[in-house]
CSV table of C-alpha atoms in Angstrom, one decimal:
chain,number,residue,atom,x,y,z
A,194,UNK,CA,112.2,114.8,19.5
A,195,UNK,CA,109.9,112.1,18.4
A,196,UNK,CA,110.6,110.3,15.7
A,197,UNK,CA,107.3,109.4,13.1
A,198,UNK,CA,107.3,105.8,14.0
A,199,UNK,CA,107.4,106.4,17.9
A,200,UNK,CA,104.3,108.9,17.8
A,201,UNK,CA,102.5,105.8,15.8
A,202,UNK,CA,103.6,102.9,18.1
A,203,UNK,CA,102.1,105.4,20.9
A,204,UNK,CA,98.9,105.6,19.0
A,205,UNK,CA,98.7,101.8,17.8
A,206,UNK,CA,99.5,100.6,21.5
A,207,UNK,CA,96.5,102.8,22.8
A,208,UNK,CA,94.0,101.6,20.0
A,209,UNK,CA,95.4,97.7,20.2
A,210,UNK,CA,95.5,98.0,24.3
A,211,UNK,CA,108.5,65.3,20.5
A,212,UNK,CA,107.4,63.9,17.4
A,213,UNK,CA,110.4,62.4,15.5
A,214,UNK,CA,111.4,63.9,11.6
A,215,UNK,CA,110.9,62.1,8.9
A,216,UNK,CA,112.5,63.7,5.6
A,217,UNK,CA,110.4,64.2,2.9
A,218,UNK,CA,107.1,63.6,5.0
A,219,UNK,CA,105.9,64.2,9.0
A,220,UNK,CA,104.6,62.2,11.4
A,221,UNK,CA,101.8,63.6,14.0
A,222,UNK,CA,102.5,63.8,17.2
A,223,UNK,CA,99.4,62.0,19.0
A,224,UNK,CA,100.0,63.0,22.7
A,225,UNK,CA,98.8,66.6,21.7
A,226,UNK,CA,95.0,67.0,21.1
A,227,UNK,CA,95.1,70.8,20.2
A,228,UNK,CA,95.8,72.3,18.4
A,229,UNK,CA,97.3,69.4,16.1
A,230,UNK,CA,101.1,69.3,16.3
A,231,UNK,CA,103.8,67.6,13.3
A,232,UNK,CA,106.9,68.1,13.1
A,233,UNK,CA,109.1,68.1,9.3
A,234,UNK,CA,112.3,68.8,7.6
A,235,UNK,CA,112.6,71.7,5.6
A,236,UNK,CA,116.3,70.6,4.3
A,237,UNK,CA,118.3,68.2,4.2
A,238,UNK,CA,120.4,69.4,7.7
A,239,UNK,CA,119.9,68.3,11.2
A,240,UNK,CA,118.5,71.6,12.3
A,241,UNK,CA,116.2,72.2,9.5
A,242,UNK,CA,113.5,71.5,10.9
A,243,UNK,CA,110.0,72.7,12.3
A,244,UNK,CA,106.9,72.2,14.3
A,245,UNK,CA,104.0,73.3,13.0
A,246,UNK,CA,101.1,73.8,15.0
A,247,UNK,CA,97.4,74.1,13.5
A,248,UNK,CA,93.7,73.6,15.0
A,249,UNK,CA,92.2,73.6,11.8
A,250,UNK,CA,91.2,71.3,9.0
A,251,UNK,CA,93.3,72.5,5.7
A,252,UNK,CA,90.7,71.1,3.9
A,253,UNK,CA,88.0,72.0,5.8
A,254,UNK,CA,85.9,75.2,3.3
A,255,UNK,CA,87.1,78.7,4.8
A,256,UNK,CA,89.1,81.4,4.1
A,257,UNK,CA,93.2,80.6,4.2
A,258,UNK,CA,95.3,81.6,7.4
A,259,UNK,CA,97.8,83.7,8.4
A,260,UNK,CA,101.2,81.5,9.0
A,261,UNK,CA,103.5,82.7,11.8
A,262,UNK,CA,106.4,81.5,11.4
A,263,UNK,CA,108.9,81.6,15.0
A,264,UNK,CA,112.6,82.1,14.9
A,265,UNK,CA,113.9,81.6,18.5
A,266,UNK,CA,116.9,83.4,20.3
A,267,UNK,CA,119.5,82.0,22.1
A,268,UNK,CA,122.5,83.5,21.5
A,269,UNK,CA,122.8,82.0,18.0
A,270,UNK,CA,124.1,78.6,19.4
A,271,UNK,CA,121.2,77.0,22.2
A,272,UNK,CA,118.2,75.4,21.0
A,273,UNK,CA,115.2,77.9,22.5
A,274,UNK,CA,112.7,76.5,20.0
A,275,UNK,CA,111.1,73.9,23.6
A,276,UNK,CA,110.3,77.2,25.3
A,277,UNK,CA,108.0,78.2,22.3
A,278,UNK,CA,106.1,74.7,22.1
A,279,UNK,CA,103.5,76.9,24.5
A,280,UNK,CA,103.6,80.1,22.9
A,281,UNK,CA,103.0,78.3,19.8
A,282,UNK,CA,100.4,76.1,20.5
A,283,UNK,CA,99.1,79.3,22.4
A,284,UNK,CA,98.4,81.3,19.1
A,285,UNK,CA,97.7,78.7,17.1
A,286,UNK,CA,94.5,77.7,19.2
A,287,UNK,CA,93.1,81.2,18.1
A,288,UNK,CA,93.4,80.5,14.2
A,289,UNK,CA,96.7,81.3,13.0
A,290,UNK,CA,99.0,78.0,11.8
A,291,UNK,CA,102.6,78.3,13.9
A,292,UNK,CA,105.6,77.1,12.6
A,293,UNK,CA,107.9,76.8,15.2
A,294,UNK,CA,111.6,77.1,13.6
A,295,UNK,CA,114.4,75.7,14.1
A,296,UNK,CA,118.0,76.0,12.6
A,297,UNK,CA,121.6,76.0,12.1
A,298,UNK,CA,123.5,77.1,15.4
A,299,UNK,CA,126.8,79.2,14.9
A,300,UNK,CA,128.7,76.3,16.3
A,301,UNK,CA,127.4,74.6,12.9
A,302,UNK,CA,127.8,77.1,10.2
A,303,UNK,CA,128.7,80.8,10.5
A,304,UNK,CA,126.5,83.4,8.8
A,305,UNK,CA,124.7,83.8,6.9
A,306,UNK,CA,123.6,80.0,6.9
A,307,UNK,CA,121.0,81.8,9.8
A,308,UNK,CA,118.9,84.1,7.4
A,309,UNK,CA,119.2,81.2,4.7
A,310,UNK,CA,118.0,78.3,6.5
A,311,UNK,CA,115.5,80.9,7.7
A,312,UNK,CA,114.0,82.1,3.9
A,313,UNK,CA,114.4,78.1,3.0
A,314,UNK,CA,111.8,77.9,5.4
A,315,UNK,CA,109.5,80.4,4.8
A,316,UNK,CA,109.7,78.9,0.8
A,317,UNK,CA,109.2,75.9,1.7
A,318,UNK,CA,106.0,76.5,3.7
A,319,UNK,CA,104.6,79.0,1.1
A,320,UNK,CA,105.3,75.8,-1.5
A,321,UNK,CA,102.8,73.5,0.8
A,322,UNK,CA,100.7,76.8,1.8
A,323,UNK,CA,97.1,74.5,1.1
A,324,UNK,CA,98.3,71.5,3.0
A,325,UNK,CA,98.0,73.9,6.2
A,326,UNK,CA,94.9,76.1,4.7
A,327,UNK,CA,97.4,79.1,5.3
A,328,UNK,CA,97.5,81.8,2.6
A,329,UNK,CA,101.0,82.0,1.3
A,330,UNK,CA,101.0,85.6,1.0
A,331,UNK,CA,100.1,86.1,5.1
A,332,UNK,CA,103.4,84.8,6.6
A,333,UNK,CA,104.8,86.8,9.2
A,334,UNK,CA,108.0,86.3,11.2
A,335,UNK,CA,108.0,86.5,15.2
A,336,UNK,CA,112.0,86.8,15.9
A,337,UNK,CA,113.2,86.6,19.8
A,338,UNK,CA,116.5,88.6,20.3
A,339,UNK,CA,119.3,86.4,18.3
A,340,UNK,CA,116.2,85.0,16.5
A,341,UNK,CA,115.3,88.8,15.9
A,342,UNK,CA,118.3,89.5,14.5
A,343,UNK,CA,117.7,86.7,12.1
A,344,UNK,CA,114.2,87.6,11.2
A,345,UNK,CA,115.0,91.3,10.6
A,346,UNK,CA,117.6,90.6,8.2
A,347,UNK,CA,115.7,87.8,6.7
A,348,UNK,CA,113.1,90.3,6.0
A,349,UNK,CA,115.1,93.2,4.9
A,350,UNK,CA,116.8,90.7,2.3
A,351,UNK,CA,116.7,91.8,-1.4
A,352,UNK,CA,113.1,92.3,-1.8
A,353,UNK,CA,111.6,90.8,1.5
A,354,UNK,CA,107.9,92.1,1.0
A,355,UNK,CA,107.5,89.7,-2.0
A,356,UNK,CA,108.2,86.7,0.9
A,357,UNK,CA,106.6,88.5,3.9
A,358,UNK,CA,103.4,90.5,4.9
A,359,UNK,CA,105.3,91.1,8.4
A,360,UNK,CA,107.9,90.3,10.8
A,361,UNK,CA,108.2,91.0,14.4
A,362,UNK,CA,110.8,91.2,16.4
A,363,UNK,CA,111.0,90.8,20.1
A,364,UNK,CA,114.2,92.5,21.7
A,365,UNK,CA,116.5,92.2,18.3
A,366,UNK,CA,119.6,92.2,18.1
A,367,UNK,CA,119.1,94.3,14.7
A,368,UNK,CA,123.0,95.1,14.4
A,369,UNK,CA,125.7,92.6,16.3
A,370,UNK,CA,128.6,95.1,15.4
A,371,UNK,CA,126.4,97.3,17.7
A,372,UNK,CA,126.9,94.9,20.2
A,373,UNK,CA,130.4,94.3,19.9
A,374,UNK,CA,131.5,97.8,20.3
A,375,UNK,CA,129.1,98.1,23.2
A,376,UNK,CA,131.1,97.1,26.9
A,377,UNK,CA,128.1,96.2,28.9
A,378,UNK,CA,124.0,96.8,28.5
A,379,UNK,CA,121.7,99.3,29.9
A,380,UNK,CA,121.0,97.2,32.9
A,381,UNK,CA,124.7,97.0,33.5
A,382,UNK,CA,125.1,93.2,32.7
A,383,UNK,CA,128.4,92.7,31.5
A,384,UNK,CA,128.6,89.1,31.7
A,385,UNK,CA,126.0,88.7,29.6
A,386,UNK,CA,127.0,91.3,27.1
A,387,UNK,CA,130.2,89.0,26.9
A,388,UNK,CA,128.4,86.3,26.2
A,389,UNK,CA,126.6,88.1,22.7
A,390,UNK,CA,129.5,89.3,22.3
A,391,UNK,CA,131.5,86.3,21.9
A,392,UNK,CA,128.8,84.6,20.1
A,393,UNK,CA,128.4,87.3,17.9
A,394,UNK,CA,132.1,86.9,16.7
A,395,UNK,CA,131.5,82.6,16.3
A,396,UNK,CA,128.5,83.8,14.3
A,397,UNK,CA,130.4,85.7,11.7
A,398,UNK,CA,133.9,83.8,11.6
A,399,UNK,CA,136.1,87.3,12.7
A,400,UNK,CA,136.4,89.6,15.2
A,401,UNK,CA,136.4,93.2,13.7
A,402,UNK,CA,139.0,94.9,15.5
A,403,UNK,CA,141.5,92.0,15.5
A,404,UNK,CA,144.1,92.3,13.0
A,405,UNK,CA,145.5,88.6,11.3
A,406,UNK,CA,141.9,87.4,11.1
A,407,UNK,CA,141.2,84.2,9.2
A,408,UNK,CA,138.9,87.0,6.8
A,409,UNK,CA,141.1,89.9,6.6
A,410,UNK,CA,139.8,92.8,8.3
A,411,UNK,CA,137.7,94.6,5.7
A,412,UNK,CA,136.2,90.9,5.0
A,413,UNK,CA,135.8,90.7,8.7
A,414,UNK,CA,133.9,93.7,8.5
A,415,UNK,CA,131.6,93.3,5.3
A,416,UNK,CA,130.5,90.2,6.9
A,417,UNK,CA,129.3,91.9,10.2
A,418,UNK,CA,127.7,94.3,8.5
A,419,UNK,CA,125.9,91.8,6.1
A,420,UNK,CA,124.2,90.6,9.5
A,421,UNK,CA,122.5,93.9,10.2
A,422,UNK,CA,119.3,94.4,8.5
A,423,UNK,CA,120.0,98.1,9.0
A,424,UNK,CA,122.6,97.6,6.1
A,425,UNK,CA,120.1,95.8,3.7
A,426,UNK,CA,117.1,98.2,4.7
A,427,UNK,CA,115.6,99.4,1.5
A,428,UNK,CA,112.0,101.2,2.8
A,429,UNK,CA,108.9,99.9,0.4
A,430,UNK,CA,110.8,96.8,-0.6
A,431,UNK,CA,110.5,95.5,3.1
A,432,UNK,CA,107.6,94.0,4.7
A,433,UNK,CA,106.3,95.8,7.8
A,434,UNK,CA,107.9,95.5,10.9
A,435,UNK,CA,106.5,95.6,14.4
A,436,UNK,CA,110.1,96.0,17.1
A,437,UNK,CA,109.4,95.5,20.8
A,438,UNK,CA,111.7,96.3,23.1
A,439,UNK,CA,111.7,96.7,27.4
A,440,UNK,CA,113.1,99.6,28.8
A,441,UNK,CA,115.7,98.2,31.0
A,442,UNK,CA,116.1,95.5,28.4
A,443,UNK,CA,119.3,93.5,27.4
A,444,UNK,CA,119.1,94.3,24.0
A,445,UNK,CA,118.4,98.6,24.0
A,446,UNK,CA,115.9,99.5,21.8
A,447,UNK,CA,118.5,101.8,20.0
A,448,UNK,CA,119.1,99.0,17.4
A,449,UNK,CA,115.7,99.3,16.4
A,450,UNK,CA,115.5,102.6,16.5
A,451,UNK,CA,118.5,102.4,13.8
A,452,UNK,CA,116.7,99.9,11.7
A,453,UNK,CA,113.2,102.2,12.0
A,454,UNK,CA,115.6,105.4,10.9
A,455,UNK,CA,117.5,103.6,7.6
A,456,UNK,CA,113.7,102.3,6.5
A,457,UNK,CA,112.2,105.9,6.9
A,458,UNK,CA,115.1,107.2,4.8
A,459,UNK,CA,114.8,104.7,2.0
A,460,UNK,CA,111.1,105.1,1.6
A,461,UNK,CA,109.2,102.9,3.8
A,462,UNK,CA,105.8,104.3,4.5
A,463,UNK,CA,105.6,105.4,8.3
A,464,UNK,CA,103.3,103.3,9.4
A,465,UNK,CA,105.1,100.2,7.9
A,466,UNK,CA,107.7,100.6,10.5
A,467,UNK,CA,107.1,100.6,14.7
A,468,UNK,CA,109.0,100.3,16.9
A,469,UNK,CA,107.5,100.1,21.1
A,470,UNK,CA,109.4,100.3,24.0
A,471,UNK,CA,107.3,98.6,27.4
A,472,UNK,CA,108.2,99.3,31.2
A,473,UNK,CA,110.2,96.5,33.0
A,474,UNK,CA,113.3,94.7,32.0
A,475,UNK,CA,111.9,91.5,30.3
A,476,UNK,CA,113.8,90.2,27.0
A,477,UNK,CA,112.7,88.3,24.0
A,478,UNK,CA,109.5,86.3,25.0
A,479,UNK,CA,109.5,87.1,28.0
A,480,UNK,CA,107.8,90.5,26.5
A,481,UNK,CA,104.9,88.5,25.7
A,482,UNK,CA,104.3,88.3,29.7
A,483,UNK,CA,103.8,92.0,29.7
A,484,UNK,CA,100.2,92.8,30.0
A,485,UNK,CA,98.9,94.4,26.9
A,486,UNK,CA,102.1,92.8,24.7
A,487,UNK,CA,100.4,89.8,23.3
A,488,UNK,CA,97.3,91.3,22.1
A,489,UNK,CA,99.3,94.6,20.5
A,490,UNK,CA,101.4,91.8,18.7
A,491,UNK,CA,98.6,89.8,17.5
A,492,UNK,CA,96.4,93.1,16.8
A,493,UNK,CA,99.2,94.3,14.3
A,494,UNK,CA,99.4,90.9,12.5
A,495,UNK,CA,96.2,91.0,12.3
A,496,UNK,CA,96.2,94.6,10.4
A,497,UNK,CA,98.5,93.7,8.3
A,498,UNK,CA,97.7,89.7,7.0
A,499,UNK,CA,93.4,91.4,7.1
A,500,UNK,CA,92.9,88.4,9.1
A,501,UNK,CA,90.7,88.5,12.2
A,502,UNK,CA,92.7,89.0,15.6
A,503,UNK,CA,92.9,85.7,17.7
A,504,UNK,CA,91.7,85.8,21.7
A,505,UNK,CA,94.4,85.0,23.9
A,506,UNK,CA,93.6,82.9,26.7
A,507,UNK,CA,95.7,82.8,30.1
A,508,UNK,CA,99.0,83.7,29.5
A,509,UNK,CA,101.3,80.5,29.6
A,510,UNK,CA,104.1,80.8,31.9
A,511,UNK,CA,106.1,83.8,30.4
A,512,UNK,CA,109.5,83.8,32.1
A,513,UNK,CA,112.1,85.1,30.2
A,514,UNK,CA,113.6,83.6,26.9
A,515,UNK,CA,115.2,83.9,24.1
């Protein structure tokens, strides 16, 4: 049987269809025209950092923008934020500011330093909201798989919707103790399944099911479940999320699905919470290849930041990433 948020995501699809850092300040980066590109430091770390893209004066008379703030996948420990330099320049050129995220890997620092380097972020761009003419109640997260994960739980933190007007998430992985009980994906790809997997574990110090951890196992456990959003989900206190998914994809749509359920349940409005599944087998941005993806995504930000929807231009290329 359909659940509410599938019968909307039906209906919503049909209507829709290297600049160095310099702490404490930025320097521009000159070799790109447009939109304007600068990188910053949001914290004192190595990886706390992002690029924000922006073709617009700040202090040019207008009405403020929405900020989209990326969180890239990878597996929790490689550096996917390069493959988004197109995507978000891509956006950007059609009004939104980007901020293209970086942060701490789980080589560097197990969780949750993810979600809190994430919400440092988002704080710290709401803090200097006019000096990129965004509006710091229109930020929206745009999570890719690991990065989705992150998002997701960022935004289902204590009470997200006071932080967040949105966040999308492209191919989550909404609940890594999902994962780890999982032998191999949908697609039948247990090498890579391994590979979450193992990551999975680095992220959260412990492996559940191993006795003698270096937690205990029932602080093994608390800890896994601390990184699934579907634990912190409490319904109206969340911002709206928008969950994508392929159907052959590496990450099955089931952990949204769970995430969707526990917000229902707790009192999210219906329409707050959608989750889409799209033929093929693409993952993370590579679902923004998909015809009709793109412009679904950036119709629903629109709806919910009351901002006008950008045009995309050609795609750029949209292989698969994280």
């Amino acid at each position: 049987m359909h659940r509410p948020g599938f019968v909307l995501l039906t209906c919503l699809a049909l209507l829709l269809c290297t600049s160095p850092v310099v702490r404490g300040g930025e320097e521009r980066d000159t070799a790109q025209a447009a939109p304007e590109r600068r990188t910053y430091s949001y914290g004192p770390l190595k990886r706390q950092r992002l690029t924000a893209y922006s073709d617009a004066d700040p202090a040019r008379p207008g009405p403020r923008r929405t900020g989209l703030v990326i969180v890239h996948g990878g597996f929790w420990y490689q550096d996917r934020s390069a493959g988004w330099s197109r995507w978000g320049r891509r956006i950007a050129a059609g009004g939104p500011a980007v901020f293209n995220l970086d942060y701490r890997r789980n080589t560097e620092a197990p969780w949750p330093a993810q979600r809190s380097d994430v919400l440092r972020a988002v704080n710290w761009i709401k803090e200097r909201a006019g000096d990129f003419g965004v509006d710091p109640n229109r930020i929206v997260l745009l999570g890719s798989s690991a990065g989705g994960q992150v998002a997701t739980s960022a935004g289902a933190y204590g009470q997200g919707r006071r932080n967040l007007a949105g966040v999308v998430a492209l191919s989550p992985v909404v609940d890594p103790y999902r994962s780890w009980r999982t032998a191999a994906a949908p697609d039948g790809d247990s090498r890579g399944m391994a590979v979450l997997r193992a990551n999975a574990a680095r992220l959260a110090g412990c492996e559940p099911q191993r006795q003698g951890s270096a937690h205990g196992d029932g602080a093994c456990l608390r800890v896994w479940r601390d990184m699934s959003a579907v634990r912190h989900a409490s319904g109206a206190d969340d911002p709206p999320m928008l969950l994508i998914h392929s159907r052959r994809d590496f990450v099955p749509v089931a952990h949204s699905e769970a995430l969707r359920d526990a917000e229902l349940r707790r009192g999210m409005a219906p329409g707050d919470v959608t989750v889409v599944t799209v033929p093929g087998a693409e993952h993370g941005g590579g679902l923004l290849g998909r015809p009709g993806v793109e412009r679904m995504m950036l119709n629903w930000v629109a709806a919910r930041t009351q901002s006008a929807a950008p045009t995309p231009s050609a795609s750029p290329d949209a292989g698969t990433h994280g």
